[in-house]
Amino acid sequence: MGSYEDAGAAGDVVLDYSHLSLNTFNVDSISDERKRDAKQLYLSYNRLASLPSSVSLFCKLEFLDISNNGLVDICDGITRLTRLKTLVAKNNRLDEFSLPKEFGSLQLETLNFSGNRFEEIPLQCMKLLRLHSLSLGGNRLKSIPAEIENLTSLELLYLGGNLISAIPPEVANLPYLTYLVLCDNRIQSIPPQLTSPLYSRLHSLRSLSLHNNLLTYLPREILSLVHLQELSLRGNPLVVRFVKEMTYDPPSLLELAGRTVKSRNIPYSACDLPSNLLRYLDLASKCPNPKCAGVYFDSCVRQIKFVDFCGKYRLPLMHYLCSPECTSPCSSNPQSDAESEDERSVPTDRLQRVLLG
Amino acid sequence: MCLGSGRSPFSIMVQSIELQIGLPRQHIKGESLKLGEKLVALRQLSSSGKQARREVTTMEQTEVVKPETLDDLIKILHKIFESDCINVEEVQNIMESYESKPQEWKTYAKFDQYRYTRNLVDEGNGKFNLLILCWGEGHGSSIHDHTDSHCFMKLLQGQLKETLFEWPDNRSQGEMVQKSQRILQENKVAYINDSIGLHRVENVSHTEGAVSLHLYSPPFQTCQTFDQRTGHRDTVKMTFWSKFGERTPFETTLSQENN
């Protein structure tokens, strides 16, 4: 965030050609020595339609800023900048076809493509295994590829201001992710794997930005993100009142059998069952009710509890229970584990699912 | 020649500032001075604050002093706030007339990756607090009040969205009522106090950070934050990310923003 100006040590050769209304970048007018030694090159706020391939002559370059130009693509020459750690190319006209084929071979740690025209995160970007920081805010992204999990060093992922409607569960496999920004998108729900203490590796997540989306509730497991200090939720149609969904379909025979196998720990192996049933048994979810050793598959009761969390008042957290008789354990916040007000007044046999607010 | 130097201010008409090409250029970073040097020279000149300029109108008797630097602005504010009576328009005009120069406030503009920061610049002899707030991309505040104080907010860099809200009814529980919304441009000054209402401030840009200069008088240490969906309020303690250019970590790390 803020400025990148402090990148690099004192004594580094910094070439500043920003704000000069340049139509072209004339590399020849720079001495060979300067080209060889330059560590940082600023070319932002010009009128460059393209970056000359001769930029590769800046062989020691670590920092390149080509923001606020009219760039429609990035030249092949850039892939020869083997020392390049930071590339900032905000506010250009780049899309997923603009990158050279070997872009993924760069050793980038910080990449900022915000304010461009990307409709997809290019697959070349998923090869940048040293990436700590990826910004694609203010583009036209419709989805996040599952390959995002390849970026195992990722600490910052900024995808605000796009057209994303779903978060792939693979985002949960980024163990160093501390800042995840998904604001100003079209997300309707958070996949449970993202916050599940069982599946998620998001142990470092410190800040989660979800404002201006289409969320009506959050998964209960969000409470397990113990390092979470910042959470933004304004501009979501979060429910204010919710009545326990009692019209739940009774479990099928398959489900009942599966529940019995799992809860009684009946041993089984690959030669006992066809593969589709083995897969089915793997999908069992444990009932969060501490008094219930049960599991459920598809048939469950949904219940919302309102919990104060991370500076927010009464967040609707969705609980899944294996049967109407189960209750969810208390939240980590003793202050407000209030049930929906309506539940007490409506008779059990006539409760219907109502989403209000 | 720039106006006002060494002449009586009351006898001078307002004229536009004439640019002079040919004044000695400061050394510019970077190679190839032939490239766009004229543009660079013009840019350097118009931002040079070396000569004090006074703009005066003959119609009014009072002298309007334009603060050239941030230090100038702080000195003028100290003088204005010596009196117990605040003329809101006067403060707004003075703050608006300072043209933001990043070199002058860079040392206070400390950004945090995760949320906006509050950086104390001056304690105004106890009469006011002057702060610089740094908003990363997408950072926003909760809906909050101003604890019976005046609040002036000037954009030093970038843009901020201000959404005004009515105070929630003590009895009714429901979504808070939005009054108005606007985008504040660079160098503009907004004013609010509790009788006007409550507001939320956000940097809605996904590509640029924003920096704002805030004046609160009298200074206050706590304020109320409001939940937009229900009008529920909490009292929170205000903390500083830095004071006078030095980073000052605070004890609590839990978020107190309802945003």
Coordinates of C-alpha atoms in Angstrom, one line a residue:
Chain A
M1 CA 0.0 0.0 0.0
G2 CA 1.0 3.6 -0.3
S3 CA 4.2 4.3 -2.2
Y4 CA 6.8 2.0 -3.4
E5 CA 9.5 4.7 -3.2
D6 CA 11.3 3.2 -0.3
A7 CA 12.2 0.0 -2.2
G8 CA 15.9 -0.5 -2.6
A9 CA 19.0 0.5 -0.7
A10 CA 20.8 3.8 -0.6
G11 CA 23.3 4.1 -3.4
D12 CA 21.0 2.1 -5.8
V13 CA 20.9 3.7 -9.2
V14 CA 17.4 5.0 -9.7
L15 CA 16.2 6.3 -13.1
D16 CA 13.1 8.5 -12.9
Y17 CA 11.4 9.1 -16.3
S18 CA 7.9 9.5 -14.8
H19 CA 5.6 12.4 -15.6
L20 CA 7.4 13.4 -18.8
S21 CA 4.6 12.8 -21.4
L22 CA 6.9 10.5 -23.3
N23 CA 5.5 8.9 -26.4
T24 CA 8.4 6.5 -26.7
F25 CA 11.1 5.5 -24.3
N26 CA 14.4 6.1 -26.1
V27 CA 16.8 3.6 -24.5
D28 CA 19.7 4.6 -26.7
S29 CA 20.0 8.0 -25.1
I30 CA 21.0 6.4 -21.8
S31 CA 24.7 5.4 -21.4
D32 CA 25.5 1.7 -21.4
E33 CA 26.9 2.0 -17.9
R34 CA 23.7 3.5 -16.6
K35 CA 21.7 0.8 -18.2
R36 CA 23.9 -1.9 -16.7
D37 CA 23.8 -0.5 -13.2
A38 CA 20.2 0.7 -12.9
K39 CA 18.2 -1.0 -10.2
Q40 CA 15.0 0.9 -10.4
L41 CA 13.3 2.4 -13.4
Y42 CA 10.2 4.6 -13.2
L43 CA 8.3 5.2 -16.4
S44 CA 4.8 5.9 -15.0
Y45 CA 2.5 8.8 -16.2
N46 CA 3.7 8.9 -19.7
R47 CA 2.1 8.1 -23.0
L48 CA 3.9 4.9 -23.9
A49 CA 1.8 2.6 -26.1
S50 CA 4.5 -0.1 -25.8
L51 CA 7.6 -0.9 -23.8
P52 CA 10.6 -1.4 -26.1
S53 CA 12.2 -4.8 -26.0
S54 CA 15.5 -3.1 -25.4
V55 CA 14.4 -2.7 -21.8
S56 CA 16.1 -6.0 -21.4
L57 CA 19.4 -4.1 -21.5
F58 CA 18.7 -3.0 -17.9
C59 CA 20.1 -6.3 -16.8
K60 CA 20.3 -5.5 -13.1
L61 CA 16.8 -4.1 -12.9
E62 CA 14.9 -5.0 -9.7
F63 CA 12.1 -2.5 -9.8
L64 CA 10.0 -1.4 -12.8
D65 CA 7.1 0.9 -12.8
I66 CA 5.2 1.4 -16.0
S67 CA 1.9 2.5 -14.5
N68 CA -0.5 5.1 -16.1
N69 CA 0.5 4.7 -19.7
G70 CA -1.5 3.4 -22.6
L71 CA 0.2 0.0 -22.7
V72 CA -1.8 -2.8 -24.5
D73 CA 0.9 -5.4 -24.1
I74 CA 4.2 -6.2 -22.4
C75 CA 7.2 -7.0 -24.6
D76 CA 9.1 -10.2 -24.6
G77 CA 12.2 -8.4 -23.6
I78 CA 10.9 -8.1 -20.0
T79 CA 11.4 -11.8 -19.5
R80 CA 15.2 -11.4 -19.8
L81 CA 15.2 -9.2 -16.6
T82 CA 16.2 -12.0 -14.4
R83 CA 16.7 -9.8 -11.3
L84 CA 13.3 -8.1 -11.6
K85 CA 11.5 -8.4 -8.2
T86 CA 8.8 -5.8 -8.5
L87 CA 6.6 -4.9 -11.5
V88 CA 4.0 -2.2 -11.2
A89 CA 1.8 -1.7 -14.3
K90 CA -1.4 -0.1 -12.9
N91 CA -3.8 1.8 -15.1
N92 CA -2.9 0.6 -18.5
R93 CA -4.9 -1.4 -21.1
L94 CA -3.6 -4.8 -20.4
D95 CA -5.6 -8.0 -20.5
E96 CA -4.8 -11.7 -20.2
F97 CA -3.5 -11.7 -23.8
S98 CA -1.0 -9.0 -23.2
L99 CA 1.7 -11.0 -21.4
P100 CA 4.7 -12.6 -23.2
K101 CA 4.6 -16.4 -23.2
E102 CA 7.6 -16.8 -20.8
F103 CA 6.3 -14.2 -18.3
G104 CA 6.0 -17.0 -15.7
S105 CA 9.8 -17.4 -15.7
L106 CA 10.3 -14.1 -14.0
Q107 CA 11.4 -14.1 -10.3
L108 CA 8.8 -11.6 -9.3
E109 CA 7.9 -11.0 -5.7
T110 CA 5.4 -8.1 -6.2
L111 CA 3.1 -7.8 -9.2
N112 CA 0.5 -5.0 -9.5
F113 CA -1.8 -5.1 -12.5
S114 CA -4.6 -3.1 -10.9
G115 CA -6.7 -0.8 -13.1
N116 CA -6.4 -2.8 -16.3
R117 CA -8.8 -5.0 -18.4
F118 CA -8.0 -8.5 -17.3
E119 CA -11.0 -10.8 -17.5
E120 CA -9.1 -13.8 -16.2
I121 CA -5.9 -14.1 -14.1
P122 CA -3.4 -15.2 -16.8
L123 CA -2.0 -18.7 -16.2
Q124 CA 1.5 -17.3 -16.7
C125 CA 1.0 -15.5 -13.4
M126 CA 0.3 -18.8 -11.6
K127 CA 3.8 -19.8 -12.4
L128 CA 5.4 -17.0 -10.4
L129 CA 6.3 -19.1 -7.5
R130 CA 8.1 -16.4 -5.6
L131 CA 5.2 -14.1 -5.6
H132 CA 4.4 -12.5 -2.2
S133 CA 2.1 -9.8 -3.4
L134 CA -0.4 -10.0 -6.3
S135 CA -2.8 -7.0 -7.1
L136 CA -5.4 -7.3 -9.7
G137 CA -7.9 -4.7 -8.2
G138 CA -10.2 -2.8 -10.6
N139 CA -10.2 -5.3 -13.5
R140 CA -12.9 -7.4 -15.0
L141 CA -12.1 -10.8 -13.4
K142 CA -15.1 -13.1 -13.4
S143 CA -13.4 -15.9 -11.3
I144 CA -10.3 -17.0 -9.5
P145 CA -8.5 -20.0 -11.0
A146 CA -8.0 -23.0 -8.8
E147 CA -4.3 -22.8 -9.7
I148 CA -4.0 -19.9 -7.3
E149 CA -2.9 -22.5 -4.8
N150 CA 0.4 -22.8 -6.7
L151 CA 1.4 -19.4 -5.4
T152 CA 2.4 -20.9 -2.1
S153 CA 4.5 -17.8 -1.0
L154 CA 1.5 -15.4 -1.4
E155 CA 1.0 -13.0 1.5
L156 CA -1.2 -10.4 -0.2
L157 CA -3.9 -11.1 -2.7
Y158 CA -5.9 -8.0 -3.8
L159 CA -8.8 -8.8 -6.1
G160 CA -11.2 -6.0 -5.1
G161 CA -13.3 -4.3 -7.7
N162 CA -13.9 -7.1 -10.1
L163 CA -16.9 -9.3 -11.1
I164 CA -16.1 -12.4 -9.0
S165 CA -19.1 -14.4 -8.0
A166 CA -17.4 -17.3 -6.1
I167 CA -14.3 -18.0 -4.2
P168 CA -12.6 -21.3 -5.1
P169 CA -11.8 -23.5 -2.0
E170 CA -8.2 -23.6 -3.2
V171 CA -7.6 -20.2 -1.8
A172 CA -7.6 -21.9 1.6
N173 CA -4.3 -23.6 0.6
L174 CA -2.2 -20.5 0.9
P175 CA -0.5 -20.8 4.3
Y176 CA 1.2 -17.4 4.3
L177 CA -1.7 -15.3 3.2
T178 CA -2.2 -12.5 5.6
Y179 CA -4.3 -10.0 3.6
L180 CA -7.1 -11.2 1.3
V181 CA -9.1 -8.5 -0.4
L182 CA -12.4 -9.5 -2.2
C183 CA -14.4 -6.3 -1.7
D184 CA -16.6 -4.8 -4.5
N185 CA -17.4 -8.1 -6.2
R186 CA -20.5 -10.3 -6.5
I187 CA -19.7 -13.0 -3.9
Q188 CA -22.8 -14.7 -2.4
S189 CA -21.1 -17.0 0.0
I190 CA -17.9 -18.0 1.6
P191 CA -17.0 -21.6 0.9
P192 CA -16.8 -23.5 4.2
Q193 CA -13.4 -24.9 3.3
L194 CA -11.9 -21.4 3.4
T195 CA -12.5 -21.0 7.2
S196 CA -12.8 -24.7 8.3
P197 CA -10.2 -25.5 10.9
L198 CA -10.0 -29.0 9.3
Y199 CA -9.4 -28.0 5.7
S200 CA -8.1 -24.5 5.7
R201 CA -4.4 -23.6 5.8
L202 CA -5.2 -19.9 6.2
H203 CA -3.6 -19.7 9.6
S204 CA -1.9 -16.4 8.9
L205 CA -4.9 -14.5 7.7
R206 CA -4.9 -11.1 9.5
S207 CA -7.2 -9.1 7.3
L208 CA -10.2 -10.1 5.2
S209 CA -11.9 -7.5 3.1
L210 CA -15.4 -8.5 2.0
H211 CA -17.3 -5.2 1.8
N212 CA -19.8 -4.5 -1.0
N213 CA -20.7 -8.1 -2.0
L214 CA -23.8 -10.2 -1.9
L215 CA -23.2 -12.1 1.4
T216 CA -26.3 -12.8 3.5
Y217 CA -24.3 -14.8 6.2
L218 CA -20.9 -16.0 7.0
P219 CA -19.7 -19.6 7.8
R220 CA -19.5 -20.3 11.6
E221 CA -15.9 -21.4 11.1
I222 CA -14.8 -17.8 10.5
L223 CA -14.4 -17.7 14.2
S224 CA -11.5 -20.2 13.9
L225 CA -9.4 -17.6 12.0
V226 CA -7.7 -16.7 15.3
H227 CA -5.3 -14.2 13.9
L228 CA -8.0 -12.2 12.1
Q229 CA -7.9 -8.6 13.2
E230 CA -9.6 -6.7 10.4
L231 CA -12.8 -7.8 8.7
S232 CA -14.8 -5.4 6.5
L233 CA -18.4 -6.3 5.8
R234 CA -20.3 -3.1 5.0
G235 CA -22.5 -3.1 1.9
N236 CA -23.6 -6.8 2.2
P237 CA -27.2 -7.8 2.7
L238 CA -26.4 -9.6 5.9
V239 CA -29.5 -11.0 7.5
V240 CA -30.6 -9.4 10.7
R241 CA -33.0 -12.1 11.8
F242 CA -33.2 -15.7 10.9
V243 CA -35.4 -18.5 12.0
K244 CA -34.1 -22.0 12.4
E245 CA -34.8 -23.9 9.3
M246 CA -37.0 -26.7 10.5
T247 CA -38.4 -27.9 7.1
Y248 CA -35.5 -30.2 6.6
D249 CA -35.8 -33.2 4.4
P250 CA -35.4 -36.4 6.4
P251 CA -32.2 -38.2 5.6
S252 CA -32.2 -40.8 2.8
L253 CA -31.4 -44.4 3.4
L254 CA -28.0 -43.9 1.9
E255 CA -27.4 -41.1 4.4
L256 CA -28.6 -43.1 7.3
A257 CA -26.3 -45.9 6.4
G258 CA -23.4 -43.6 5.9
R259 CA -24.0 -41.9 9.3
T260 CA -24.1 -45.3 11.0
V261 CA -20.8 -46.4 9.4
K262 CA -19.1 -43.2 10.4
S263 CA -20.4 -42.7 13.9
R264 CA -19.9 -46.3 14.9
N265 CA -16.5 -46.4 13.3
I266 CA -17.3 -49.5 11.3
P267 CA -14.1 -50.4 9.5
Y268 CA -14.1 -50.6 5.7
S269 CA -11.6 -50.6 2.9
A270 CA -11.4 -50.2 -0.8
C271 CA -12.3 -53.9 -1.5
D272 CA -15.5 -53.7 0.6
L273 CA -17.3 -51.0 -1.3
P274 CA -17.5 -49.5 -4.8
S275 CA -15.5 -46.3 -5.4
N276 CA -18.6 -44.0 -5.5
L277 CA -19.6 -45.1 -2.0
L278 CA -16.1 -44.7 -0.7
R279 CA -16.1 -41.2 -2.0
Y280 CA -19.5 -40.5 -0.4
L281 CA -18.2 -41.7 3.0
D282 CA -15.2 -39.3 2.7
L283 CA -17.6 -36.4 2.5
A284 CA -19.0 -36.8 6.0
S285 CA -19.1 -33.6 8.1
K286 CA -18.9 -33.8 11.8
C287 CA -21.8 -32.3 13.7
P288 CA -20.5 -29.3 15.7
N289 CA -22.8 -30.2 18.6
P290 CA -20.3 -31.3 21.2
K291 CA -22.9 -33.7 22.8
C292 CA -23.5 -35.3 19.4
A293 CA -20.9 -37.7 17.9
G294 CA -22.9 -37.7 14.7
V295 CA -22.0 -36.8 11.2
Y296 CA -24.1 -35.6 8.3
F297 CA -23.8 -35.7 4.5
D298 CA -26.4 -33.8 2.6
S299 CA -29.3 -33.7 5.1
C300 CA -28.8 -31.1 7.7
V301 CA -30.4 -28.3 9.6
R302 CA -29.2 -24.7 9.0
Q303 CA -29.3 -22.3 11.9
I304 CA -28.0 -18.8 12.2
K305 CA -26.4 -17.5 15.4
F306 CA -25.6 -13.8 15.8
V307 CA -22.1 -13.2 17.2
D308 CA -20.0 -10.1 17.8
F309 CA -16.7 -10.6 16.1
C310 CA -13.8 -8.5 15.0
G311 CA -15.4 -5.2 15.9
K312 CA -18.6 -6.1 14.2
Y313 CA -22.0 -6.3 15.9
R314 CA -24.1 -9.4 15.7
L315 CA -22.7 -11.1 12.6
P316 CA -25.0 -13.8 11.2
L317 CA -23.0 -17.0 11.4
M318 CA -24.4 -20.1 9.7
H319 CA -24.3 -23.4 11.6
Y320 CA -25.0 -26.8 10.1
L321 CA -26.4 -29.4 12.4
C322 CA -27.1 -33.1 11.8
S323 CA -30.6 -33.0 13.2
P324 CA -33.2 -30.6 14.7
E325 CA -32.5 -31.9 18.2
C326 CA -28.9 -30.8 18.0
T327 CA -27.7 -27.4 19.2
S328 CA -24.5 -25.7 18.2
P329 CA -21.8 -25.1 20.8
C330 CA -21.4 -21.6 22.2
S331 CA -19.4 -19.2 20.1
S332 CA -15.9 -18.1 21.2
N333 CA -17.4 -14.7 22.2
P334 CA -19.5 -15.1 25.4
Q335 CA -20.9 -11.6 24.9
S336 CA -23.5 -12.4 22.4
D337 CA -24.6 -15.8 21.5
A338 CA -28.1 -14.7 21.1
E339 CA -30.6 -16.9 19.2
S340 CA -32.9 -15.4 16.8
E341 CA -35.7 -13.7 18.7
D342 CA -38.5 -15.3 16.7
E343 CA -37.6 -18.8 17.6
R344 CA -39.0 -18.6 21.1
S345 CA -42.4 -17.4 20.0
V346 CA -43.2 -19.8 17.1
P347 CA -44.2 -23.4 17.9
T348 CA -41.7 -25.9 16.7
D349 CA -43.9 -27.8 14.4
R350 CA -44.9 -24.7 12.4
L351 CA -41.5 -23.1 12.1
Q352 CA -40.6 -22.2 8.6
R353 CA -37.4 -20.9 7.1
V354 CA -37.6 -17.1 7.1
L355 CA -34.7 -14.9 6.0
L356 CA -35.3 -11.4 7.1
G357 CA -33.3 -8.2 7.0
Chain B
M1 CA 8.4 39.1 -11.3
C2 CA 6.1 37.5 -8.8
L3 CA 3.8 39.9 -7.1
G4 CA 3.7 41.2 -3.6
S5 CA 7.4 41.1 -2.8
G6 CA 8.3 44.2 -0.9
R7 CA 5.2 46.2 -1.9
S8 CA 2.3 47.3 0.2
P9 CA -0.4 44.7 -0.1
F10 CA -3.2 47.1 -0.1
S11 CA -2.2 48.8 -3.2
I12 CA -1.9 45.8 -5.4
M13 CA -4.6 44.4 -7.6
V14 CA -5.0 40.7 -8.0
Q15 CA -3.2 39.5 -11.2
S16 CA -2.4 36.1 -12.5
I17 CA 1.0 34.7 -11.7
E18 CA 3.4 35.0 -14.7
L19 CA 5.5 32.1 -15.4
Q20 CA 9.1 32.8 -16.2
I21 CA 11.1 30.2 -18.2
G22 CA 14.7 30.6 -17.8
L23 CA 15.1 30.7 -14.1
P24 CA 17.9 28.3 -13.0
R25 CA 16.6 24.8 -13.0
Q26 CA 17.2 22.5 -10.0
H27 CA 19.0 19.3 -10.8
I28 CA 16.5 16.7 -12.0
K29 CA 16.9 13.0 -11.3
G30 CA 17.4 10.9 -14.4
E31 CA 19.4 10.8 -17.6
S32 CA 18.7 12.7 -20.9
L33 CA 17.8 16.2 -19.8
K34 CA 16.8 16.8 -23.4
L35 CA 13.7 14.7 -22.9
G36 CA 10.7 16.9 -22.0
E37 CA 12.9 19.4 -20.1
K38 CA 10.6 22.3 -20.7
L39 CA 7.7 20.5 -19.2
V40 CA 9.9 19.6 -16.2
A41 CA 11.0 23.2 -15.8
L42 CA 7.4 24.4 -15.8
R43 CA 6.4 21.8 -13.3
Q44 CA 9.4 22.8 -11.0
L45 CA 8.5 26.5 -11.2
S46 CA 4.8 26.3 -10.4
S47 CA 5.5 24.2 -7.4
S48 CA 8.4 26.3 -6.1
G49 CA 7.4 27.8 -2.8
K50 CA 10.5 29.8 -2.3
Q51 CA 9.0 33.3 -2.7
A52 CA 6.2 34.2 -0.4
R53 CA 3.2 35.4 -2.4
R54 CA 0.3 37.4 -1.3
E55 CA -3.0 37.5 -3.1
V56 CA -5.0 40.5 -2.3
T57 CA -8.3 42.0 -3.6
T58 CA -8.9 45.7 -3.6
M59 CA -12.6 45.2 -2.9
E60 CA -12.0 43.8 0.6
Q61 CA -10.0 45.4 3.3
T62 CA -8.9 42.3 5.0
E63 CA -5.7 40.6 3.9
V64 CA -6.0 36.9 3.1
V65 CA -2.8 35.1 3.7
K66 CA -2.3 32.0 1.6
P67 CA -0.3 29.4 3.4
E68 CA 2.5 28.3 1.1
T69 CA 3.8 25.4 3.1
L70 CA 2.3 23.0 5.6
D71 CA 4.3 24.8 8.3
D72 CA 2.7 28.1 7.3
L73 CA -0.7 26.5 7.6
I74 CA 0.1 25.1 11.0
K75 CA 1.3 28.6 12.2
I76 CA -1.8 30.3 10.8
L77 CA -4.0 27.6 12.5
H78 CA -2.3 28.2 15.8
K79 CA -3.1 31.9 15.5
I80 CA -6.7 31.3 14.5
F81 CA -7.3 28.9 17.4
E82 CA -5.9 31.3 20.0
S83 CA -9.5 32.7 20.1
D84 CA -12.2 30.6 21.7
C85 CA -14.6 31.4 18.8
I86 CA -14.1 29.3 15.7
N87 CA -15.2 30.7 12.3
V88 CA -15.8 27.4 10.4
E89 CA -15.7 29.1 7.0
E90 CA -12.4 30.8 7.8
V91 CA -10.7 27.6 8.8
Q92 CA -12.1 25.8 5.8
N93 CA -10.8 28.5 3.4
I94 CA -7.4 28.6 5.0
M95 CA -7.1 24.8 4.8
E96 CA -8.4 24.7 1.3
S97 CA -5.9 27.4 0.1
Y98 CA -2.9 25.3 1.1
E99 CA -1.9 23.5 -2.0
S100 CA -0.8 20.0 -1.0
K101 CA 2.9 19.4 -1.5
P102 CA 3.8 15.7 -0.8
Q103 CA 7.4 16.6 0.1
E104 CA 6.1 18.6 3.1
W105 CA 4.0 15.8 4.6
K106 CA 5.7 12.7 3.4
T107 CA 7.2 12.0 6.8
Y108 CA 3.8 11.8 8.4
A109 CA 2.2 9.7 5.7
K110 CA 2.8 6.2 7.0
F111 CA 0.6 3.6 5.4
D112 CA -0.4 0.3 6.9
Q113 CA -1.2 -2.6 4.6
Y114 CA -4.4 -3.7 6.5
R115 CA -6.2 -0.5 7.5
Y116 CA -6.1 3.3 7.5
T117 CA -3.7 5.0 9.8
R118 CA -3.9 8.1 12.0
N119 CA -0.7 10.1 12.2
L120 CA -0.5 13.0 14.7
V121 CA 1.2 16.1 13.1
D122 CA 0.5 18.8 15.7
E123 CA -1.2 19.2 19.0
G124 CA -2.3 22.8 18.4
N125 CA -1.5 24.0 21.9
G126 CA -4.2 21.8 23.3
K127 CA -6.8 23.6 21.2
F128 CA -6.9 21.2 18.3
N129 CA -5.3 18.1 16.9
L130 CA -3.9 18.0 13.4
L131 CA -3.6 14.5 11.9
I132 CA -2.7 13.0 8.6
L133 CA -4.7 9.9 7.7
C134 CA -3.4 7.4 5.2
W135 CA -5.9 5.2 3.4
G136 CA -4.7 2.2 1.3
E137 CA -6.8 0.9 -1.6
G138 CA -10.2 -0.1 -0.4
H139 CA -9.7 1.1 3.2
G140 CA -12.7 2.6 5.0
S141 CA -13.8 3.7 8.4
S142 CA -16.8 2.8 10.5
I143 CA -19.7 5.2 10.7
H144 CA -18.7 7.5 13.5
D145 CA -19.5 10.7 15.4
H146 CA -17.1 13.5 16.5
T147 CA -17.7 13.7 20.3
D148 CA -19.0 17.3 20.2
S149 CA -16.0 18.6 18.3
H150 CA -15.4 20.4 14.9
C151 CA -13.9 18.1 12.3
F152 CA -12.2 19.5 9.1
M153 CA -10.9 17.0 6.5
K154 CA -8.7 18.1 3.6
L155 CA -7.6 15.8 0.7
L156 CA -3.9 15.9 0.3
Q157 CA -3.7 13.1 -2.3
G158 CA -6.2 10.9 -4.0
Q159 CA -9.9 11.0 -3.4
L160 CA -12.2 9.9 -0.5
K161 CA -15.9 9.1 -0.5
E162 CA -17.9 10.6 2.4
T163 CA -21.3 9.2 3.2
L164 CA -23.4 11.1 5.7
F165 CA -25.9 9.4 8.0
E166 CA -28.6 10.5 10.3
W167 CA -28.2 9.8 14.0
P168 CA -30.1 6.5 14.7
D169 CA -33.3 6.8 16.6
N170 CA -32.7 5.5 20.2
R171 CA -35.9 3.4 20.0
S172 CA -36.1 2.1 16.5
Q173 CA -33.9 -0.7 15.5
G174 CA -33.2 -0.8 11.8
E175 CA -30.9 0.1 8.9
M176 CA -29.4 3.6 9.5
V177 CA -30.6 6.4 7.2
Q178 CA -28.2 7.7 4.6
K179 CA -28.3 11.4 4.0
S180 CA -25.9 12.0 1.2
Q181 CA -22.7 10.9 -0.4
R182 CA -19.9 12.7 -2.2
I183 CA -16.4 12.2 -3.5
L184 CA -14.0 14.7 -2.2
Q185 CA -11.3 15.8 -4.6
E186 CA -7.7 16.7 -4.0
N187 CA -7.2 19.9 -1.9
K188 CA -10.9 20.1 -1.0
V189 CA -12.0 20.5 2.6
A190 CA -15.1 18.9 4.2
Y191 CA -16.5 19.9 7.5
I192 CA -18.7 18.0 9.9
N193 CA -19.9 18.1 13.6
D194 CA -22.4 16.1 15.6
S195 CA -25.3 18.4 14.8
I196 CA -24.8 17.9 11.1
G197 CA -24.8 14.1 11.5
L198 CA -22.5 11.1 11.3
H199 CA -20.3 9.9 8.5
R200 CA -18.3 7.1 7.0
V201 CA -15.1 7.9 5.0
E202 CA -13.7 5.4 2.5
N203 CA -11.0 5.2 -0.2
V204 CA -13.0 3.5 -2.9
S205 CA -10.0 3.3 -5.3
H206 CA -8.5 -0.1 -6.1
T207 CA -5.4 1.5 -7.6
E208 CA -4.4 4.5 -5.5
G209 CA -3.9 5.3 -1.9
A210 CA -5.3 8.5 -0.4
V211 CA -4.0 10.9 2.2
S212 CA -6.1 13.4 4.2
L213 CA -5.4 16.1 6.7
H214 CA -7.7 16.3 9.6
L215 CA -8.3 19.0 12.2
Y216 CA -10.3 18.2 15.3
S217 CA -11.2 20.9 17.8
P218 CA -11.2 20.4 20.7
P219 CA -9.2 17.2 20.6
F220 CA -10.9 14.0 21.6
Q221 CA -9.8 10.5 22.5
T222 CA -12.9 8.4 22.1
C223 CA -15.8 8.4 19.7
Q224 CA -18.8 6.2 18.9
T225 CA -19.0 3.8 16.1
F226 CA -22.3 2.7 14.6
D227 CA -23.5 -0.5 13.0
Q228 CA -25.2 0.4 9.8
R229 CA -27.7 -2.4 9.8
T230 CA -29.0 -1.8 13.3
G231 CA -27.9 1.6 14.6
H232 CA -26.2 -0.2 17.5
R233 CA -23.4 2.0 18.9
D234 CA -20.1 1.2 20.6
T235 CA -17.6 3.6 22.2
V236 CA -14.1 3.2 20.9
K237 CA -10.7 4.6 21.9
M238 CA -8.8 6.4 19.1
T239 CA -5.2 5.5 18.6
F240 CA -2.3 7.0 16.7
W241 CA -0.2 5.0 14.3
S242 CA 2.5 7.6 14.6
K243 CA 3.2 10.9 16.4
F244 CA 5.2 13.8 14.9
G245 CA 6.7 11.4 12.3
E246 CA 7.6 8.6 14.7
R247 CA 5.8 5.2 14.7
T248 CA 4.0 4.6 18.0
P249 CA 2.6 1.1 18.3
F250 CA -0.4 0.8 20.6
E251 CA -1.4 -2.0 23.0
T252 CA -4.6 -3.4 21.5
T253 CA -4.4 -5.1 18.2
L254 CA -8.0 -6.1 18.0
S255 CA -10.0 -4.2 15.3
Q256 CA -12.4 -1.6 16.7
E257 CA -13.7 -0.6 13.3
N258 CA -17.2 -1.7 12.5
N259 CA -16.8 -1.4 8.7

